[in-house]
PDB file of C-alpha atoms in Angstrom:
ATOM      1  CA  ILE A   1     169.646 -20.930  59.058  1.00  0.00           C
ATOM      2  CA  ALA A   2     173.444 -21.528  60.645  1.00  0.00           C
ATOM      3  CA  GLY A   3     174.061 -21.114  64.514  1.00  0.00           C
ATOM      4  CA  LYS A   4     176.094 -22.181  67.266  1.00  0.00           C
ATOM      5  CA  THR A   5     174.254 -23.092  70.813  1.00  0.00           C
ATOM      6  CA  GLY A   6     176.546 -22.268  74.106  1.00  0.00           C
ATOM      7  CA  THR A   7     175.746 -22.579  77.527  1.00  0.00           C
ATOM      8  CA  ALA A   8     178.114 -20.604  80.577  1.00  0.00           C
ATOM      9  CA  ARG A   9     178.202 -21.880  84.239  1.00  0.00           C
ATOM     10  CA  GLU A  10     178.803 -19.406  87.167  1.00  0.00           C
ATOM     11  CA  ASN A  11     178.729 -21.767  89.618  1.00  0.00           C
ATOM     12  CA  ALA A  12     177.164 -25.065  90.939  1.00  0.00           C
ATOM     13  CA  ALA A  13     174.371 -23.791  93.064  1.00  0.00           C
ATOM     14  CA  ARG A  14     173.201 -21.986  89.861  1.00  0.00           C
ATOM     15  CA  PRO A  15     171.543 -23.144  86.567  1.00  0.00           C
ATOM     16  CA  ASN A  16     173.725 -22.405  83.726  1.00  0.00           C
ATOM     17  CA  HIS A  17     173.484 -19.248  80.998  1.00  0.00           C
ATOM     18  CA  ALA A  18     171.955 -20.576  77.981  1.00  0.00           C
ATOM     19  CA  THR A  19     173.062 -18.573  74.672  1.00  0.00           C
ATOM     20  CA  PHE A  20     172.005 -19.267  70.728  1.00  0.00           C
ATOM     21  CA  VAL A  21     173.642 -16.540  67.625  1.00  0.00           C
ATOM     22  CA  SER A  22     172.329 -17.085  64.010  1.00  0.00           C
ATOM     23  CA  PHE A  23     171.459 -15.967  60.938  1.00  0.00           C
ATOM     24  CA  ALA A  24     169.391 -16.864  57.906  1.00  0.00           C
ATOM     25  CA  PRO A  25     169.417 -17.571  55.109  1.00  0.00           C
ATOM     26  CA  TYR A  26     172.781 -20.038  54.814  1.00  0.00           C
ATOM     27  CA  ASP A  27     173.582 -19.600  51.660  1.00  0.00           C
ATOM     28  CA  SER A  28     172.786 -15.693  51.656  1.00  0.00           C
ATOM     29  CA  PRO A  29     172.123 -14.020  54.977  1.00  0.00           C
ATOM     30  CA  GLU A  30     169.556 -11.491  55.616  1.00  0.00           C
ATOM     31  CA  ILE A  31     168.785 -11.407  59.830  1.00  0.00           C
ATOM     32  CA  SER A  32     170.700 -12.610  62.708  1.00  0.00           C
ATOM     33  CA  VAL A  33     169.230 -13.776  65.746  1.00  0.00           C
ATOM     34  CA  GLY A  34     170.991 -13.953  68.699  1.00  0.00           C
ATOM     35  CA  VAL A  35     169.604 -15.125  72.179  1.00  0.00           C
ATOM     36  CA  THR A  36     170.309 -15.267  75.857  1.00  0.00           C
ATOM     37  CA  ILE A  37     168.695 -16.486  78.685  1.00  0.00           C
ATOM     38  CA  PRO A  38     170.591 -16.122  81.942  1.00  0.00           C
ATOM     39  CA  HIS A  39     170.229 -19.532  84.188  1.00  0.00           C
ATOM     40  CA  GLY A  40     168.350 -20.590  81.184  1.00  0.00           C
ATOM     41  CA  TYR A  41     169.480 -24.069  81.989  1.00  0.00           C
ATOM     42  CA  THR A  42     170.182 -25.295  78.400  1.00  0.00           C
ATOM     43  CA  SER A  43     170.761 -23.650  74.888  1.00  0.00           C
ATOM     44  CA  GLY A  44     168.022 -25.793  73.561  1.00  0.00           C
ATOM     45  CA  ASN A  45     165.806 -23.348  75.372  1.00  0.00           C
ATOM     46  CA  THR A  46     166.872 -20.494  73.166  1.00  0.00           C
ATOM     47  CA  ALA A  47     167.246 -22.199  70.051  1.00  0.00           C
ATOM     48  CA  GLU A  48     163.807 -22.771  70.257  1.00  0.00           C
ATOM     49  CA  MET A  49     162.908 -18.983  71.113  1.00  0.00           C
ATOM     50  CA  ALA A  50     165.335 -17.986  67.802  1.00  0.00           C
ATOM     51  CA  GLY A  51     163.096 -20.416  65.680  1.00  0.00           C
ATOM     52  CA  TYR A  52     159.762 -18.348  67.150  1.00  0.00           C
ATOM     53  CA  ILE A  53     161.763 -15.079  65.865  1.00  0.00           C
ATOM     54  CA  TYR A  54     162.532 -16.528  62.374  1.00  0.00           C
ATOM     55  CA  ASP A  55     158.899 -17.793  62.211  1.00  0.00           C
ATOM     56  CA  TYR A  56     157.841 -14.587  62.923  1.00  0.00           C
ATOM     57  CA  TYR A  57     160.024 -12.653  60.715  1.00  0.00           C
ATOM     58  CA  TYR A  58     159.579 -14.818  57.639  1.00  0.00           C
ATOM     59  CA  GLY A  59     155.628 -14.811  58.389  1.00  0.00           C
ATOM     60  CA  HIS A  60     155.038 -18.371  59.470  1.00  0.00           C
ATOM     61  CA  ILE A  61     153.063 -16.425  62.355  1.00  0.00           C
ATOM     62  CA  THR A  62     151.710 -13.382  63.499  1.00  0.00           C
ATOM     63  CA  TYR A  63     151.812 -10.721  66.107  1.00  0.00           C
ATOM     64  CA  GLU A  64     148.309 -11.990  66.967  1.00  0.00           C
ATOM     65  CA  ASP A  65     149.770 -15.311  67.569  1.00  0.00           C
ATOM     66  CA  VAL A  66     152.309 -14.418  69.982  1.00  0.00           C
ATOM     67  CA  ILE A  67     150.096 -11.974  71.864  1.00  0.00           C
ATOM     68  CA  SER A  68     147.625 -14.560  72.351  1.00  0.00           C
ATOM     69  CA  GLY A  69     150.002 -16.847  73.079  1.00  0.00           C
ATOM     70  CA  HIS A  70     149.153 -19.237  69.775  1.00  0.00           C
ATOM     71  CA  ALA A  71     152.869 -19.337  68.753  1.00  0.00           C
ATOM     72  CA  ARG A  72     153.762 -22.365  70.142  1.00  0.00           C
ATOM     73  CA  ASP A  73     151.834 -24.321  67.837  1.00  0.00           C
ATOM     74  CA  SER A  74     151.363 -22.120  64.699  1.00  0.00           C
ATOM     75  CA  GLY A  75     155.013 -21.624  63.360  1.00  0.00           C
ATOM     76  CA  GLY A  76     156.962 -24.397  61.513  1.00  0.00           C
ATOM     77  CA  ASN A  77     159.495 -25.507  63.866  1.00  0.00           C
ATOM     78  CA  ALA A  78     158.423 -28.407  65.805  1.00  0.00           C
ATOM     79  CA  ILE A  79     158.129 -28.124  69.959  1.00  0.00           C
ATOM     80  CA  THR A  80     159.200 -30.535  71.731  1.00  0.00           C
ATOM     81  CA  ASP A  81     158.858 -30.938  75.886  1.00  0.00           C
TER      82      ASP A  81
END
């Protein structure tokens, strides 16, 4: 995929807004994903969420994985703390 992360600070009293925009496959795009989490702290959180969307789109995880909470363990993305 190709993507760009971003954060925006509203003020010092609140966490940053987090954004990630992307498309895939890189050489012949067929899907675009944009994720924004208001007060999401870091754009790494939005990039991780986009990874789950790509995993679902490309069949690496199922709807049942998402509903059951097992998507974090089933997809092709590395999950870090």
